[in-house]
Amino acid sequence: MITVATIEQARAAKRRLREALAGSQGVTGIGLAPVTAGAAASDAGREPPRAGDEDWCIRVDVVSSDTAGDVPADIDGVPVQVCLTGEISAL
């Protein structure tokens, strides 16, 4: 079961996740996002985090589903939402 995460907990977990994923090929971004009802958990087939006023998750943008498999479902009880973005480049 995924626990409720405050913004402070999500920020601390984001720093740890960033360190854990440092140098990972295919990770294009790591950020925080409020959990919203009906939000897609990921294109990696995970269940969505539960919704609530104080619920935050970490969003990790990845290039492919191969990379998505390297991202944990949660870190320190904070849910991680994986979003497949494909290649990102400047216009």
Short mmCIF file of N, CA and C in Angstrom, two decimals:
data_model
loop_
_atom_site.label_atom_id
_atom_site.label_comp_id
_atom_site.label_asym_id
_atom_site.label_seq_id
_atom_site.Cartn_x
_atom_site.Cartn_y
_atom_site.Cartn_z
N MET A 1 0.84 -1.19 0.00
CA MET A 1 0.00 0.00 0.00
C MET A 1 0.88 1.25 0.00
N ILE A 2 0.51 2.21 -0.80
CA ILE A 2 1.25 3.46 -0.88
C ILE A 2 0.70 4.42 0.15
N THR A 3 1.57 5.07 0.87
CA THR A 3 1.15 6.00 1.90
C THR A 3 0.99 7.40 1.33
N VAL A 4 0.33 8.25 2.11
CA VAL A 4 0.17 9.66 1.74
C VAL A 4 1.52 10.33 1.89
N ALA A 5 1.88 11.17 0.93
CA ALA A 5 3.16 11.88 0.99
C ALA A 5 2.90 13.38 0.97
N THR A 6 3.48 14.08 1.92
CA THR A 6 3.41 15.54 1.93
C THR A 6 4.45 16.06 0.94
N ILE A 7 4.37 17.35 0.65
CA ILE A 7 5.33 17.95 -0.28
C ILE A 7 6.75 17.84 0.27
N GLU A 8 6.92 17.99 1.58
CA GLU A 8 8.25 17.89 2.18
C GLU A 8 8.82 16.47 2.04
N GLN A 9 7.97 15.47 2.28
CA GLN A 9 8.42 14.08 2.13
C GLN A 9 8.77 13.80 0.67
N ALA A 10 7.96 14.31 -0.24
CA ALA A 10 8.21 14.09 -1.67
C ALA A 10 9.52 14.75 -2.10
N ARG A 11 9.80 15.95 -1.59
CA ARG A 11 11.06 16.62 -1.94
C ARG A 11 12.27 15.82 -1.46
N ALA A 12 12.21 15.31 -0.24
CA ALA A 12 13.32 14.53 0.30
C ALA A 12 13.50 13.24 -0.50
N ALA A 13 12.40 12.58 -0.83
CA ALA A 13 12.48 11.34 -1.60
C ALA A 13 12.99 11.61 -3.01
N LYS A 14 12.62 12.75 -3.58
CA LYS A 14 13.08 13.11 -4.93
C LYS A 14 14.61 13.21 -4.96
N ARG A 15 15.18 13.82 -3.93
CA ARG A 15 16.65 13.91 -3.88
C ARG A 15 17.28 12.51 -3.86
N ARG A 16 16.73 11.62 -3.06
CA ARG A 16 17.28 10.26 -2.99
C ARG A 16 17.09 9.52 -4.31
N LEU A 17 15.94 9.70 -4.94
CA LEU A 17 15.70 9.03 -6.23
C LEU A 17 16.63 9.58 -7.30
N ARG A 18 16.85 10.89 -7.30
CA ARG A 18 17.76 11.49 -8.27
C ARG A 18 19.15 10.88 -8.14
N GLU A 19 19.61 10.71 -6.90
CA GLU A 19 20.92 10.08 -6.67
C GLU A 19 20.92 8.64 -7.16
N ALA A 20 19.84 7.91 -6.88
CA ALA A 20 19.76 6.50 -7.27
C ALA A 20 19.73 6.34 -8.80
N LEU A 21 19.12 7.29 -9.49
CA LEU A 21 19.01 7.18 -10.96
C LEU A 21 20.10 7.94 -11.71
N ALA A 22 21.03 8.56 -10.98
CA ALA A 22 22.10 9.33 -11.62
C ALA A 22 22.82 8.46 -12.64
N GLY A 23 22.97 8.97 -13.82
CA GLY A 23 23.68 8.26 -14.87
C GLY A 23 22.83 7.26 -15.62
N SER A 24 21.56 7.10 -15.25
CA SER A 24 20.69 6.15 -15.95
C SER A 24 20.37 6.69 -17.33
N GLN A 25 20.60 5.89 -18.33
CA GLN A 25 20.27 6.27 -19.69
C GLN A 25 18.76 6.20 -19.86
N GLY A 26 18.19 7.18 -20.50
CA GLY A 26 16.77 7.15 -20.80
C GLY A 26 15.89 7.90 -19.83
N VAL A 27 16.43 8.42 -18.73
CA VAL A 27 15.66 9.25 -17.81
C VAL A 27 15.80 10.69 -18.29
N THR A 28 14.68 11.31 -18.66
CA THR A 28 14.74 12.66 -19.21
C THR A 28 14.33 13.74 -18.21
N GLY A 29 13.74 13.34 -17.08
CA GLY A 29 13.35 14.33 -16.08
C GLY A 29 12.83 13.69 -14.82
N ILE A 30 13.03 14.39 -13.69
CA ILE A 30 12.50 13.95 -12.40
C ILE A 30 11.91 15.18 -11.73
N GLY A 31 10.65 15.10 -11.34
CA GLY A 31 9.99 16.23 -10.71
C GLY A 31 8.93 15.78 -9.73
N LEU A 32 8.23 16.74 -9.14
CA LEU A 32 7.15 16.47 -8.21
C LEU A 32 5.82 16.79 -8.87
N ALA A 33 4.79 16.05 -8.49
CA ALA A 33 3.46 16.31 -9.04
C ALA A 33 2.42 15.98 -7.98
N PRO A 34 1.36 16.79 -7.91
CA PRO A 34 0.28 16.42 -7.01
C PRO A 34 -0.43 15.20 -7.58
N VAL A 35 -0.86 14.32 -6.71
CA VAL A 35 -1.62 13.15 -7.16
C VAL A 35 -3.05 13.60 -7.37
N THR A 36 -3.59 13.31 -8.53
CA THR A 36 -4.96 13.68 -8.84
C THR A 36 -5.79 12.44 -9.10
N ALA A 37 -7.05 12.53 -8.79
CA ALA A 37 -7.95 11.40 -9.03
C ALA A 37 -7.94 11.07 -10.51
N GLY A 38 -7.78 9.81 -10.83
CA GLY A 38 -7.79 9.38 -12.22
C GLY A 38 -6.48 9.58 -12.94
N ALA A 39 -5.44 10.04 -12.23
CA ALA A 39 -4.14 10.24 -12.89
C ALA A 39 -3.60 8.89 -13.31
N ALA A 40 -3.04 8.83 -14.50
CA ALA A 40 -2.41 7.60 -14.96
C ALA A 40 -1.15 7.38 -14.15
N ALA A 41 -0.98 6.20 -13.59
CA ALA A 41 0.21 5.92 -12.79
C ALA A 41 1.42 5.89 -13.69
N SER A 42 1.31 5.22 -14.80
CA SER A 42 2.43 5.16 -15.71
C SER A 42 2.06 4.34 -16.92
N ASP A 43 2.87 4.43 -17.91
CA ASP A 43 2.72 3.56 -19.05
C ASP A 43 3.42 2.24 -18.80
N ALA A 44 3.97 2.08 -17.59
CA ALA A 44 4.66 0.84 -17.23
C ALA A 44 3.70 -0.13 -16.56
N GLY A 45 2.42 0.21 -16.47
CA GLY A 45 1.43 -0.72 -15.95
C GLY A 45 1.26 -0.71 -14.44
N ARG A 46 1.69 0.33 -13.76
CA ARG A 46 1.51 0.41 -12.31
C ARG A 46 0.14 0.97 -11.98
N GLU A 47 -0.35 0.64 -10.77
CA GLU A 47 -1.60 1.23 -10.31
C GLU A 47 -1.36 2.69 -9.95
N PRO A 48 -2.36 3.55 -10.17
CA PRO A 48 -2.16 4.96 -9.83
C PRO A 48 -2.08 5.16 -8.33
N PRO A 49 -1.27 6.13 -7.89
CA PRO A 49 -1.26 6.48 -6.47
C PRO A 49 -2.64 6.99 -6.08
N ARG A 50 -3.01 6.85 -4.82
CA ARG A 50 -4.33 7.32 -4.39
C ARG A 50 -4.37 8.84 -4.33
N ALA A 51 -5.55 9.38 -4.47
CA ALA A 51 -5.70 10.82 -4.53
C ALA A 51 -6.09 11.40 -3.17
N GLY A 52 -5.70 12.63 -2.92
CA GLY A 52 -6.06 13.35 -1.71
C GLY A 52 -5.43 14.73 -1.73
N ASP A 53 -5.87 15.56 -0.80
CA ASP A 53 -5.40 16.95 -0.78
C ASP A 53 -3.92 17.07 -0.51
N GLU A 54 -3.35 16.20 0.29
CA GLU A 54 -1.94 16.31 0.67
C GLU A 54 -1.07 15.25 0.00
N ASP A 55 -1.55 14.66 -1.04
CA ASP A 55 -0.81 13.58 -1.70
C ASP A 55 0.07 14.12 -2.82
N TRP A 56 1.34 13.77 -2.74
CA TRP A 56 2.31 14.15 -3.77
C TRP A 56 3.04 12.91 -4.24
N CYS A 57 3.49 12.93 -5.47
CA CYS A 57 4.28 11.84 -6.00
C CYS A 57 5.49 12.42 -6.73
N ILE A 58 6.40 11.55 -7.05
CA ILE A 58 7.56 11.92 -7.86
C ILE A 58 7.25 11.45 -9.27
N ARG A 59 7.44 12.32 -10.23
CA ARG A 59 7.22 11.97 -11.64
C ARG A 59 8.56 11.81 -12.30
N VAL A 60 8.74 10.67 -12.96
CA VAL A 60 9.98 10.38 -13.69
C VAL A 60 9.61 10.20 -15.15
N ASP A 61 10.18 11.05 -16.01
CA ASP A 61 9.97 10.95 -17.45
C ASP A 61 11.07 10.07 -18.04
N VAL A 62 10.66 9.09 -18.84
CA VAL A 62 11.62 8.17 -19.44
C VAL A 62 11.38 8.05 -20.94
N VAL A 63 12.42 7.64 -21.63
CA VAL A 63 12.37 7.52 -23.08
C VAL A 63 11.65 6.25 -23.52
N SER A 64 11.83 5.15 -22.79
CA SER A 64 11.25 3.88 -23.23
C SER A 64 10.80 3.03 -22.04
N SER A 65 10.00 2.03 -22.34
CA SER A 65 9.54 1.12 -21.29
C SER A 65 10.70 0.32 -20.70
N ASP A 66 11.79 0.15 -21.44
CA ASP A 66 12.97 -0.52 -20.89
C ASP A 66 13.51 0.27 -19.70
N THR A 67 13.57 1.56 -19.83
CA THR A 67 14.04 2.41 -18.74
C THR A 67 13.03 2.43 -17.59
N ALA A 68 11.75 2.41 -17.90
CA ALA A 68 10.70 2.44 -16.88
C ALA A 68 10.87 1.30 -15.89
N GLY A 69 11.34 0.17 -16.35
CA GLY A 69 11.55 -0.98 -15.47
C GLY A 69 12.63 -0.77 -14.44
N ASP A 70 13.50 0.20 -14.64
CA ASP A 70 14.58 0.50 -13.69
C ASP A 70 14.14 1.47 -12.60
N VAL A 71 12.96 2.04 -12.73
CA VAL A 71 12.48 3.05 -11.78
C VAL A 71 11.62 2.36 -10.72
N PRO A 72 11.92 2.59 -9.43
CA PRO A 72 11.12 1.94 -8.38
C PRO A 72 9.69 2.48 -8.34
N ALA A 73 8.75 1.68 -7.86
CA ALA A 73 7.35 2.10 -7.75
C ALA A 73 7.16 3.15 -6.66
N ASP A 74 8.04 3.13 -5.66
CA ASP A 74 8.01 4.15 -4.61
C ASP A 74 9.40 4.25 -4.00
N ILE A 75 9.64 5.35 -3.32
CA ILE A 75 10.89 5.54 -2.60
C ILE A 75 10.54 6.18 -1.26
N ASP A 76 10.92 5.52 -0.21
CA ASP A 76 10.62 5.97 1.16
C ASP A 76 9.12 6.20 1.35
N GLY A 77 8.30 5.38 0.72
CA GLY A 77 6.85 5.48 0.86
C GLY A 77 6.20 6.52 -0.04
N VAL A 78 6.99 7.24 -0.83
CA VAL A 78 6.44 8.24 -1.75
C VAL A 78 6.25 7.57 -3.11
N PRO A 79 5.03 7.60 -3.66
CA PRO A 79 4.80 6.94 -4.94
C PRO A 79 5.59 7.60 -6.07
N VAL A 80 6.01 6.77 -7.03
CA VAL A 80 6.73 7.25 -8.20
C VAL A 80 5.87 6.98 -9.42
N GLN A 81 5.59 8.02 -10.17
CA GLN A 81 4.80 7.92 -11.39
C GLN A 81 5.77 7.98 -12.57
N VAL A 82 5.73 6.96 -13.42
CA VAL A 82 6.60 6.92 -14.59
C VAL A 82 5.80 7.31 -15.82
N CYS A 83 6.33 8.25 -16.58
CA CYS A 83 5.67 8.71 -17.80
C CYS A 83 6.60 8.48 -18.99
N LEU A 84 6.11 7.74 -19.97
CA LEU A 84 6.89 7.53 -21.19
C LEU A 84 6.76 8.77 -22.07
N THR A 85 7.87 9.43 -22.32
CA THR A 85 7.86 10.66 -23.10
C THR A 85 8.45 10.48 -24.49
N GLY A 86 9.24 9.43 -24.67
CA GLY A 86 9.98 9.30 -25.90
C GLY A 86 11.17 10.23 -25.86
N GLU A 87 11.87 10.34 -26.97
CA GLU A 87 13.04 11.23 -27.05
C GLU A 87 12.60 12.69 -26.92
N ILE A 88 13.36 13.46 -26.18
CA ILE A 88 13.10 14.90 -26.04
C ILE A 88 14.29 15.64 -26.61
N SER A 89 14.03 16.62 -27.46
CA SER A 89 15.11 17.42 -28.01
C SER A 89 14.65 18.86 -28.18
N ALA A 90 15.61 19.76 -28.27
CA ALA A 90 15.30 21.17 -28.47
C ALA A 90 14.79 21.38 -29.90
N LEU A 91 13.90 22.33 -30.05
CA LEU A 91 13.37 22.63 -31.39
C LEU A 91 14.31 23.49 -32.16
#
